């Protein structure tokens, strides 16, 4: 009997398997008489062995495809695929895939159509026997691809191979090519699931009929020392499914009872110190499960009730998975009874697979921890929720430059200010790294502190510039700082080298605001200029970073013009009397980004100006005299009567009297009193004294000190803000 080559794709007649062009060539060969034997090596000058002679040297040391077919190939040759065959059946491999070839039975997305295994993995599929005219069999010999032909016997055991079942790798070259393809497939994974799935798909069915992968729970990260007992959890399994290819399609074969390989494996096991399983894992090297140590360890790993399902003999290999510091899991490779047992060389293959998988898992865990830290850093650097400010609605978006660089220097912020005003900030630190994010966090904190002092926008940018110079000479950033006053319907803007904002009016007209560009923060020695502009009710102000409008495919001014056109087109959809919804507007703006437009981080802040109508505002000046509290009560009572809010009169008179009394006691200039009617009733009292009042518990003998206590108990909210000219104490009451 003549053996057939087991290359990944059987070469055509006359092909040189070592041809550097990577394709099989067709060379006509004179036909031989029926029953003649094939030469062991073409072109060697040696006579071929006689028909039926078993030539170990010709098989063990010959290259795949060295034996020639009896008749010339009439089919178009196919390029040689990278990978290792395990099947001699019809030239269809069931082995591990190459870099560019999916595994047998797997879909292009690496998802097999087979059933899902117990550990969540999808099993690979094995192609059935299929014959071809260039099967390499001598003339007159039975065609192994025919369904009525006897199965090809295994050379070492002499037993026929079951149709459709994978056969073991029988040469060192097969093992080397398989290990190379399998390790490349494992190395392609970036996260834990991809690496474990790569190990399973590369192993089944070429190397084993089933695999069980156990990982430590939880997995240690880096050099950290794990605490608690060693617990292994079944992470994933894969096995050869019961489906077979019949007449060109896969149909499930009836199975009244689960096969023995399906019943193997417990979900969770605890490795007890000094146990047989602990000793096997400490040894690191893969072992056959017929050894006494491994046989004693299997019940602990699989569970006492499932140990009976393990195949007998050398049909299972237990391979510990060791990372850089410690054992992080174990892999169990299984072969069914219809397949020959593992050999000694297969332990080396299992060791290579376990080593590459363990190191890949270690790196994936480290990468996952770094991504988690980056996400947490970026999340804490940006506002978790935008504040609810009077007279303005806010929406925001943030997009990192890429999934692999999730932190950057872009930021946005909305800071409530005294007098129902709000500061709108957007900035961009150069780069998108951890350093950029750290600098961004410091600048954002500085901006919040300066905004709390109620400094003008140009002064805020000046102090940010000084802070950036203190952080380093190469710390550069751009920033745009705007203050919106809903009572005056005005906005004050100062710019430090940032792209200008875009204002979308209620009628659908979008304009780029003309603000001085200024120098970036960190340059030093420059002045910043602020401009005051109208902010009509219903208009929307859009602040953004340059990642939205600039990329390798377009310059910044082209992107700004496209942004303006996109805003105008979106506003036309809702009509001239209704502005587009704020959240939908942000999504529509981000949709303008093309596939190649994501070169930088993107921060986006949209503010819809509702404003406060003049009829909802009452404003007075009070001289710092003893009669001021009584006058304040009368003015407040009249305003509430005009607004139809008489039910709040008693509470407002009491609280206004207490706050005004405290202001008059220390003020040297007129005291301001303002009432604002929005969704709540807000009262603001300002004076020229910078010291902020503090809530304290008055003693029974004290004559004063209870005013703020009453405000704290009766008001919905209250607070005090220091200004450059003094302070403002405010409180809010629900409208009933």
XYZ file of C-alpha atoms in Angstrom:
736
model
C 0.000 0.000 0.000
C 1.290 3.457 -0.855
C 0.999 6.258 1.688
C -0.348 9.623 0.675
C 1.253 12.946 1.576
C -0.334 14.979 4.358
C 0.469 18.525 3.293
C -2.032 21.322 3.922
C -3.009 21.475 0.257
C -1.927 18.421 -1.734
C 0.325 19.548 -4.621
C -0.686 18.839 -8.161
C 1.206 16.465 -10.386
C 4.775 17.512 -10.981
C 4.708 20.383 -8.483
C 7.777 21.355 -6.564
C 6.685 21.961 -2.948
C 9.728 24.171 -2.312
C 9.005 26.502 -5.222
C 9.726 30.044 -3.894
C 6.824 31.569 -5.799
C 4.397 29.974 -3.357
C 2.186 28.419 -6.076
C 1.951 24.847 -7.411
C 3.124 24.284 -10.954
C 1.772 21.772 -13.386
C 4.305 19.631 -15.227
C 2.986 16.871 -17.452
C 4.173 13.449 -16.430
C 3.902 10.419 -18.678
C 1.189 8.092 -17.415
C 2.260 4.948 -15.674
C 0.829 1.552 -15.859
C -1.981 0.663 -13.513
C -0.786 -0.508 -10.145
C 2.706 1.005 -10.461
C 4.171 2.534 -7.303
C 4.866 6.261 -6.884
C 8.420 7.568 -6.525
C 9.390 8.570 -3.035
C 11.215 11.702 -4.227
C 11.020 13.193 -7.709
C 14.343 13.789 -9.404
C 16.542 11.969 -6.887
C 17.626 9.204 -9.193
C 16.610 6.498 -6.739
C 14.263 3.757 -7.696
C 10.847 3.880 -6.084
C 9.880 1.282 -3.534
C 7.820 -1.609 -4.640
C 4.057 -1.436 -4.414
C 2.849 -2.062 -0.905
C 6.344 -1.623 0.586
C 6.372 0.420 3.783
C 9.191 2.941 3.470
C 9.606 4.877 6.750
C 12.415 6.962 5.381
C 10.402 8.088 2.422
C 7.532 9.129 4.710
C 9.333 10.564 7.679
C 11.898 12.679 5.794
C 10.215 13.499 2.504
C 8.609 16.874 1.856
C 4.830 17.104 1.539
C 3.699 16.520 -1.984
C 6.911 14.763 -3.071
C 5.019 11.724 -4.307
C 3.623 12.170 -7.797
C 0.208 11.231 -9.064
C -0.158 8.567 -11.711
C -1.938 10.827 -14.168
C -1.417 14.519 -15.016
C -3.534 17.017 -13.107
C -6.308 18.526 -15.176
C -7.449 20.948 -12.513
C -6.304 24.501 -11.972
C -3.517 24.492 -9.314
C -4.160 26.294 -6.019
C -1.581 28.260 -4.041
C -0.092 26.472 -1.114
C -1.777 27.543 2.128
C 0.198 27.989 5.272
C -0.693 25.596 8.005
C -0.420 21.980 9.000
C -2.760 19.264 7.856
C -3.880 16.595 10.157
C -6.123 14.933 7.622
C -5.150 12.721 4.743
C -8.870 12.516 3.885
C -9.374 13.999 0.502
C -6.791 16.700 0.999
C -9.100 18.704 3.271
C -7.286 19.819 6.401
C -8.824 19.824 9.777
C -5.828 21.385 11.399
C -4.954 24.696 12.813
C -5.411 27.636 10.523
C -2.656 29.727 9.092
C -2.340 33.469 9.528
C -4.755 34.138 6.701
C -6.866 30.981 6.662
C -9.741 30.300 9.066
C -9.835 27.039 10.927
C -11.688 24.117 9.473
C -15.372 24.639 9.725
C -15.022 28.170 11.040
C -16.735 31.125 9.493
C -14.688 34.139 8.279
C -15.447 35.823 11.615
C -13.791 32.915 13.481
C -17.166 31.756 14.746
C -17.975 28.175 13.962
C -21.545 27.233 13.144
C -21.305 24.371 15.606
C -23.022 24.285 18.941
C -21.805 26.311 21.898
C -19.747 24.347 24.382
C -20.120 24.294 28.116
C -17.568 27.033 28.709
C -19.112 29.454 26.246
C -16.796 28.575 23.312
C -18.054 27.593 19.921
C -16.583 24.359 18.710
C -14.682 24.000 15.460
C -16.049 21.811 12.662
C -14.330 18.993 10.828
C -14.775 18.668 7.091
C -15.746 15.178 5.874
C -13.983 13.043 3.330
C -14.044 14.310 -0.212
C -12.227 12.845 -3.144
C -10.422 14.511 -6.035
C -8.768 13.253 -9.196
C -5.371 14.448 -7.947
C -5.511 12.525 -4.719
C -2.080 11.112 -5.256
C -3.236 7.457 -5.306
C -1.677 5.072 -7.837
C -3.685 4.078 -10.851
C -6.149 1.349 -10.006
C -5.888 1.919 -6.260
C -9.070 2.635 -4.294
C -9.918 6.321 -4.110
C -9.839 7.327 -0.430
C -12.264 10.210 -1.175
C -15.028 7.845 -2.311
C -17.650 6.985 0.280
C -17.504 3.286 -0.628
C -13.700 3.168 -0.405
C -12.073 1.621 2.653
C -10.644 4.168 5.100
C -6.968 4.996 4.927
C -5.213 2.974 7.640
C -2.952 4.663 10.125
C 0.651 3.801 9.375
C 1.765 3.294 12.965
C -1.207 1.381 14.338
C -2.460 -0.289 11.181
C -5.999 0.486 12.259
C -8.351 2.162 9.781
C -9.120 5.825 10.451
C -12.767 6.662 11.000
C -14.173 8.768 8.182
C -14.390 12.460 8.966
C -12.166 12.221 12.056
C -8.849 14.101 12.336
C -5.670 12.077 12.363
C -2.620 13.023 14.426
C 0.409 14.856 13.150
C 2.934 12.199 12.249
C 6.057 14.216 11.423
C 8.214 16.778 13.174
C 7.644 19.187 10.304
C 3.896 18.961 10.851
C 4.309 19.803 14.507
C 6.595 22.744 13.829
C 4.252 24.245 11.250
C 1.281 23.681 13.535
C 3.010 25.338 16.504
C 4.009 28.285 14.319
C 0.495 28.832 13.006
C -1.107 28.296 16.410
C 1.181 30.717 18.246
C 0.613 33.370 15.610
C -3.105 32.950 16.039
C -2.835 33.202 19.818
C -0.596 36.272 19.558
C -3.200 38.095 17.438
C -5.492 38.411 20.453
C -5.533 41.692 22.360
C -7.864 40.845 25.210
C -8.353 37.788 27.378
C -11.262 36.261 25.458
C -9.504 36.575 22.102
C -6.387 34.799 23.374
C -8.311 31.937 24.964
C -10.478 31.562 21.875
C -7.343 31.539 19.686
C -5.919 28.687 21.756
C -9.124 26.671 21.458
C -9.614 27.235 17.743
C -5.975 26.488 16.930
C -6.055 23.253 18.930
C -9.370 21.689 17.935
C -9.478 19.539 15.841
C -5.858 19.464 14.650
C -4.196 18.628 17.929
C -7.070 17.435 20.092
C -10.748 16.553 19.883
C -11.593 18.758 22.851
C -9.938 21.298 25.126
C -10.804 22.734 28.517
C -9.160 25.983 29.633
C -9.142 26.878 33.328
C -7.975 30.293 34.555
C -7.303 31.654 37.986
C -10.192 33.528 39.616
C -9.374 36.379 39.911
C -6.394 36.723 37.617
C -3.435 38.513 39.252
C -2.283 41.707 37.581
C 1.427 42.268 37.082
C 3.533 41.770 40.184
C 0.703 41.954 42.672
C 0.578 39.033 45.062
C -2.760 37.202 44.969
C -4.621 36.797 48.225
C -6.811 33.912 49.253
C -6.864 30.338 47.955
C -6.062 29.346 44.389
C -9.395 28.970 42.577
C -9.626 27.834 38.948
C -12.687 28.636 36.869
C -13.554 26.948 33.580
C -13.124 29.825 31.146
C -13.803 28.147 27.799
C -14.188 24.763 26.125
C -14.097 23.604 22.551
C -14.768 20.216 21.031
C -15.505 18.581 17.694
C -19.277 18.816 17.174
C -21.541 16.026 16.072
C -22.391 17.735 12.773
C -21.162 16.176 9.574
C -21.218 17.357 5.999
C -23.866 15.418 4.080
C -24.547 16.331 0.475
C -22.892 19.722 0.776
C -24.550 20.837 4.025
C -24.021 20.342 7.746
C -26.807 18.429 9.442
C -26.911 17.451 13.104
C -26.502 13.771 13.748
C -28.957 12.352 16.299
C -27.350 11.816 19.694
C -29.615 10.351 22.323
C -26.858 10.590 24.929
C -23.997 13.083 25.291
C -20.589 11.860 24.279
C -17.923 11.322 26.874
C -16.008 14.451 25.860
C -19.102 16.585 26.433
C -19.481 15.578 30.066
C -15.941 16.437 31.145
C -15.251 19.539 33.189
C -16.499 21.242 36.331
C -17.190 24.969 36.413
C -15.127 25.850 39.493
C -12.496 24.129 41.587
C -10.355 25.186 44.530
C -6.756 23.976 44.512
C -5.917 22.872 48.033
C -2.305 23.367 49.175
C -0.356 20.134 49.024
C -2.952 18.348 46.896
C -2.133 16.328 43.799
C -3.424 19.093 41.535
C -1.261 21.669 43.319
C 1.807 19.473 42.773
C 1.067 19.053 39.059
C 0.568 22.792 38.609
C 3.759 23.530 40.517
C 5.654 21.247 38.159
C 4.722 23.554 35.223
C 5.476 20.900 32.578
C 2.596 19.188 30.720
C 1.962 15.593 31.750
C -0.048 12.680 30.417
C -3.075 11.977 32.531
C -2.220 8.285 32.790
C 0.599 9.130 35.209
C -0.219 8.565 38.879
C 0.171 12.233 39.838
C -2.072 13.492 37.038
C -4.622 10.728 37.554
C -4.922 11.785 41.198
C -5.208 15.468 40.242
C -7.988 15.094 37.677
C -10.864 14.428 40.117
C -9.974 17.668 41.894
C -9.952 19.604 38.627
C -12.921 18.024 36.847
C -15.040 16.964 39.791
C -15.451 13.506 41.236
C -18.615 12.801 39.252
C -17.006 13.661 35.885
C -13.706 11.854 36.185
C -15.205 8.670 34.703
C -15.721 10.438 31.354
C -11.991 10.959 30.791
C -10.567 8.778 27.978
C -8.230 6.014 29.092
C -4.552 5.826 28.290
C -2.506 8.665 26.831
C -5.499 10.441 25.381
C -5.331 13.499 27.630
C -2.612 16.031 28.450
C -2.783 18.357 31.424
C -0.715 21.498 30.776
C -0.278 24.161 33.491
C -0.472 27.763 32.265
C 2.333 29.760 33.850
C 2.678 33.499 33.340
C 5.665 35.620 34.196
C 5.427 35.122 37.953
C 3.060 32.277 38.811
C 0.661 29.636 37.523
C -2.489 31.314 36.246
C -4.451 28.299 34.997
C -4.406 24.961 33.231
C -5.379 23.496 29.859
C -6.630 19.943 29.343
C -6.249 18.475 25.831
C -8.419 15.419 25.059
C -8.565 12.880 22.240
C -11.409 10.470 21.613
C -11.073 6.691 21.492
C -11.318 6.570 17.680
C -8.087 8.569 17.407
C -4.592 7.374 18.296
C -3.210 8.451 21.642
C -0.834 11.337 22.232
C 2.878 10.716 21.747
C 5.858 11.964 23.700
C 6.532 14.745 21.201
C 3.013 16.031 21.721
C 4.033 17.094 25.212
C 6.407 19.615 23.609
C 3.575 20.942 21.468
C 1.331 21.293 24.505
C 4.133 23.069 26.382
C 4.551 25.611 23.574
C 0.818 26.266 23.378
C 0.548 26.655 27.147
C 3.552 28.997 27.355
C 2.407 31.334 24.590
C -1.156 31.364 25.888
C -0.109 32.119 29.466
C 2.189 34.967 28.471
C -0.515 36.361 26.206
C -3.050 36.197 29.031
C -0.602 37.986 31.334
C -0.181 40.801 28.818
C -3.905 40.989 28.162
C -4.597 41.402 31.876
C -1.984 44.152 32.110
C -3.428 45.869 29.045
C -6.906 45.640 30.515
C -5.714 47.219 33.761
C -4.027 50.065 31.863
C -7.164 50.668 29.818
C -9.224 50.694 33.024
C -6.879 53.217 34.638
C -7.001 55.391 31.529
C -10.785 55.295 31.470
C -11.026 56.140 35.154
C -8.530 58.960 34.799
C -10.365 60.460 31.863
C -13.729 60.055 33.562
C -12.591 61.824 36.714
C -10.903 64.594 34.742
C -14.150 65.493 32.959
C -17.391 66.558 34.675
C -19.526 63.555 35.509
C -22.742 65.569 35.136
C -23.286 69.048 33.812
C -24.887 71.461 36.304
C -28.458 72.664 35.927
C -28.162 76.411 35.520
C -30.893 79.013 35.337
C -31.663 80.245 31.841
C -29.415 77.821 29.931
C -29.522 74.153 28.923
C -26.322 72.187 28.385
C -25.174 69.071 26.529
C -21.703 67.647 25.962
C -19.768 64.907 24.182
C -16.252 63.522 24.471
C -14.547 61.127 22.047
C -10.982 59.843 22.537
C -8.571 59.811 19.636
C -8.655 55.983 19.446
C -9.615 52.947 21.484
C -5.935 52.314 22.205
C -5.382 55.900 23.450
C -8.396 56.648 25.595
C -6.954 59.607 27.477
C -6.177 63.021 26.123
C -5.841 66.684 26.886
C -9.270 67.898 25.754
C -11.729 69.099 28.374
C -14.940 71.036 28.801
C -16.690 72.505 31.807
C -19.749 74.513 32.892
C -19.389 76.462 36.139
C -22.309 78.275 37.837
C -21.496 81.873 38.777
C -23.228 84.442 40.999
C -26.161 86.284 39.520
C -27.477 83.166 37.707
C -24.582 83.392 35.265
C -22.641 80.413 33.965
C -19.052 80.062 32.731
C -18.559 77.851 29.644
C -15.032 76.487 29.181
C -13.415 74.262 26.565
C -9.682 73.575 26.269
C -7.134 71.370 24.563
C -3.709 70.381 25.887
C -1.254 69.234 23.239
C -1.120 65.465 22.808
C -3.395 62.642 23.911
C -1.417 60.780 26.556
C -1.440 60.294 30.305
C 0.792 63.367 30.689
C -1.602 65.479 28.650
C -4.514 64.264 30.758
C -2.668 65.113 33.979
C -1.887 68.645 32.783
C -5.480 69.028 31.611
C -6.706 68.096 35.085
C -4.533 70.740 36.712
C -5.616 73.452 34.277
C -9.277 72.532 34.693
C -8.986 72.729 38.483
C -7.290 76.103 38.168
C -10.046 77.358 35.870
C -12.707 76.276 38.350
C -10.940 78.086 41.179
C -10.562 81.268 39.149
C -14.203 81.109 38.064
C -15.216 80.907 41.723
C -13.530 84.275 42.242
C -15.757 85.715 39.517
C -12.808 87.106 37.565
C -13.327 88.483 34.043
C -12.655 85.974 31.251
C -9.414 87.630 30.129
C -8.087 87.525 33.701
C -8.919 83.833 33.954
C -6.883 83.099 30.811
C -4.008 85.212 32.126
C -3.801 83.183 35.338
C -4.110 79.917 33.378
C -1.153 81.031 31.278
C 0.911 81.597 34.415
C -0.099 78.207 35.790
C 0.927 76.458 32.558
C 4.361 78.099 32.733
C 4.792 76.873 36.290
C 4.017 73.316 35.128
C 6.814 73.427 32.523
C 8.184 75.359 29.602
C 6.682 73.006 27.016
C 3.182 72.853 28.490
C 1.010 74.363 25.782
C -2.772 74.461 25.582
C -5.592 76.354 23.919
C -8.667 77.503 25.792
C -11.883 79.410 25.232
C -13.644 80.936 28.254
C -17.146 82.445 27.977
C -19.544 83.844 30.590
C -23.270 83.905 29.827
C -25.641 86.271 31.653
C -29.258 85.108 31.223
C -30.670 88.362 32.636
C -28.775 90.677 30.283
C -28.872 88.157 27.386
C -25.181 88.831 26.798
C -22.097 86.644 26.574
C -18.484 87.656 27.213
C -15.828 85.585 25.404
C -12.024 85.448 25.693
C -9.894 83.178 23.512
C -6.394 81.708 23.860
C -5.527 80.234 20.456
C -8.679 78.101 20.288
C -11.024 77.605 17.297
C -13.844 80.186 17.412
C -17.317 79.159 18.644
C -20.323 78.844 16.356
C -23.660 80.452 17.246
C -26.830 78.895 15.802
C -29.714 81.367 15.825
C -33.357 80.428 16.281
C -34.191 81.072 12.630
C -31.593 78.564 11.409
C -28.755 80.972 10.636
C -25.342 79.778 11.869
C -22.423 82.149 12.255
C -18.825 81.843 13.371
C -18.300 84.384 16.158
C -15.552 86.897 15.571
C -13.396 86.750 18.670
C -9.691 87.621 18.931
C -7.633 84.456 18.464
C -5.032 85.236 21.114
C -1.920 83.208 21.909
C -2.048 79.690 23.366
C -1.752 79.181 27.089
C 1.842 78.610 28.145
C 3.465 81.096 25.769
C 3.743 83.757 28.452
C 4.030 87.516 28.248
C 0.870 88.047 26.157
C -2.388 89.842 26.850
C -5.822 88.358 26.282
C -8.786 90.330 25.048
C -12.477 89.740 25.790
C -15.458 90.732 23.653
C -19.107 91.044 24.678
C -21.754 89.775 22.247
C -25.511 89.343 22.113
C -26.908 85.966 23.204
C -30.559 85.976 22.063
C -33.057 83.565 23.563
C -33.365 80.317 21.595
C -29.832 80.534 20.183
C -27.306 77.710 20.648
C -23.601 78.244 21.279
C -21.280 75.431 20.232
C -17.814 75.164 21.789
C -15.486 72.444 20.487
C -11.861 71.377 20.162
C -9.900 71.211 16.922
C -10.309 67.423 16.658
C -13.843 68.048 15.388
C -12.870 70.331 12.498
C -9.259 69.470 11.643
C -7.725 66.268 10.309
C -5.208 65.051 7.772
C -7.878 65.337 5.087
C -8.940 68.944 5.743
C -7.622 72.120 7.318
C -9.235 73.761 10.317
C -11.072 76.530 8.450
C -12.563 74.082 5.980
C -13.787 72.015 8.902
C -15.282 75.074 10.621
C -17.195 75.949 7.471
C -18.487 72.382 7.194
C -19.566 72.552 10.835
C -21.444 75.791 10.225
C -23.213 74.308 7.210
C -24.123 71.154 9.141
C -25.652 73.211 11.972
C -27.654 75.334 9.535
C -28.925 72.253 7.687
C -29.941 70.585 10.946
C -31.826 73.681 12.094
C -33.818 73.732 8.852
C -35.299 70.342 9.706
C -37.082 71.655 12.810
C -38.357 74.879 11.285
C -37.592 78.534 12.004
C -39.568 78.710 15.270
C -38.230 75.585 16.997
C -34.541 74.970 17.700
C -33.294 71.399 17.219
C -33.109 69.212 20.341
C -29.792 69.727 22.057
C -28.765 66.064 22.435
C -29.740 65.237 18.864
C -27.811 68.285 17.667
C -24.625 67.017 19.330
C -25.049 63.606 17.701
C -25.652 65.224 14.322
C -22.480 67.281 14.665
C -20.401 64.189 15.417
C -21.894 62.422 12.396
C -20.052 64.850 10.132
C -16.824 63.005 10.939
C -15.700 60.716 8.147
C -13.706 57.459 8.428
C -10.369 59.308 8.255
C -11.302 62.334 10.343
C -10.485 60.945 13.811
C -6.928 62.162 14.354
C -7.389 63.824 17.743
C -9.598 63.897 20.802
C -12.931 65.682 20.509
C -14.603 67.691 23.253
C -17.964 69.294 22.480
C -20.084 71.602 24.675
C -23.447 72.962 23.483
C -25.386 75.659 25.384
C -28.994 76.568 24.558
C -29.762 80.120 25.715
C -33.236 80.370 27.214
C -32.523 83.529 29.193
C -34.686 85.158 31.841
C -37.368 87.589 30.718
C -37.161 91.158 32.184
C -40.643 90.710 33.656
C -39.292 87.871 35.813
C -36.572 90.013 37.395
C -36.839 92.570 40.192
C -33.748 94.550 41.198
C -33.186 97.191 43.944
C -30.414 99.111 45.699
C -30.676 99.554 49.471
C -28.676 102.010 51.550
C -26.762 100.419 54.457
C -29.036 101.738 57.238
C -31.249 100.290 59.939
C -34.425 100.753 57.860
C -33.075 98.632 55.012
C -34.465 95.267 56.241
C -38.004 96.636 56.541
C -37.804 98.216 53.096
C -36.546 94.936 51.653
C -39.534 93.076 53.102
C -42.015 95.515 51.530
C -40.321 95.349 48.095
C -40.289 91.559 48.155
C -43.949 91.404 49.166
C -44.973 93.639 46.211
C -42.963 91.571 43.715
C -44.536 88.343 44.911
C -48.009 89.849 44.630
C -47.259 90.925 41.059
C -46.141 87.386 40.165
C -49.059 85.716 41.942
C -46.848 84.004 44.520
C -48.439 85.289 47.724
C -48.169 81.845 49.339
C -44.388 82.398 49.661
C -44.678 85.834 51.230
C -44.080 84.836 54.860
C -41.032 82.687 54.134
C -39.510 85.216 51.728
C -39.989 88.161 54.109
C -38.330 86.253 56.941
C -35.335 85.096 54.934
C -34.830 88.416 53.120
C -34.906 90.264 56.441
C -32.221 88.001 57.928
C -29.871 88.175 54.933
C -30.234 91.930 54.411
C -29.717 92.591 58.129
C -26.418 90.689 58.043
C -25.286 92.605 54.920
C -26.211 96.053 56.270
C -24.357 95.424 59.515
C -20.940 95.313 57.789
C -21.449 97.011 54.396
C -20.177 100.493 53.584
C -21.769 100.776 50.128
C -25.349 100.221 48.935
C -26.652 96.657 49.203
C -28.221 95.010 46.143
C -31.400 92.915 46.308
C -32.594 90.858 43.318
C -35.482 88.431 42.918
C -35.652 86.089 39.929
C -38.673 84.013 38.967
C -37.764 80.897 36.979
C -38.657 77.317 37.831
C -37.785 78.374 41.394
C -37.786 81.683 43.233
C -34.228 82.922 43.727
C -33.163 85.795 45.974
C -29.671 87.371 45.808
C -28.241 89.920 48.255
C -24.880 91.519 47.477
C -22.546 93.748 49.498
C -18.966 95.016 49.410
C -17.645 92.831 52.258
C -15.511 89.893 50.987
C -15.859 87.758 54.167
C -18.305 84.893 53.615
C -20.878 84.067 56.312
C -20.543 80.735 58.090
C -23.316 78.607 59.500
C -22.843 78.043 63.240
C -24.864 76.785 66.154
C -25.865 79.724 68.400
C -25.855 79.257 72.159
C -28.966 79.840 74.238
C -27.585 83.106 75.634
C -26.593 84.582 72.234
C -28.741 87.409 70.905
C -27.829 86.768 67.267
C -26.294 84.120 65.013
C -29.571 82.399 64.094
C -30.207 84.083 60.742
C -28.315 81.563 58.579
C -29.764 78.732 60.645
C -33.261 79.842 59.562
C -32.111 80.196 55.950
C -30.635 76.686 56.038
C -33.860 75.188 57.423
C -36.422 77.013 55.240
C -34.655 77.444 51.893
C -34.440 74.804 49.167
C -30.788 75.720 48.587
C -28.540 78.535 49.680
C -24.956 79.633 49.312
C -22.435 82.482 49.317
C -19.988 83.439 46.568
C -17.058 85.802 46.858
C -16.759 88.459 44.123
C -13.942 90.791 43.169
C -16.021 93.630 44.683
C -17.477 91.763 47.679
C -19.825 88.799 47.976
C -23.325 87.559 47.118
C -25.520 85.499 49.462
C -28.395 83.720 47.732
C -31.178 81.276 48.513
C -33.886 79.482 46.520
C -37.464 78.481 47.347
C -39.746 76.101 45.502
C -42.636 77.822 43.766
C -45.198 75.583 45.468
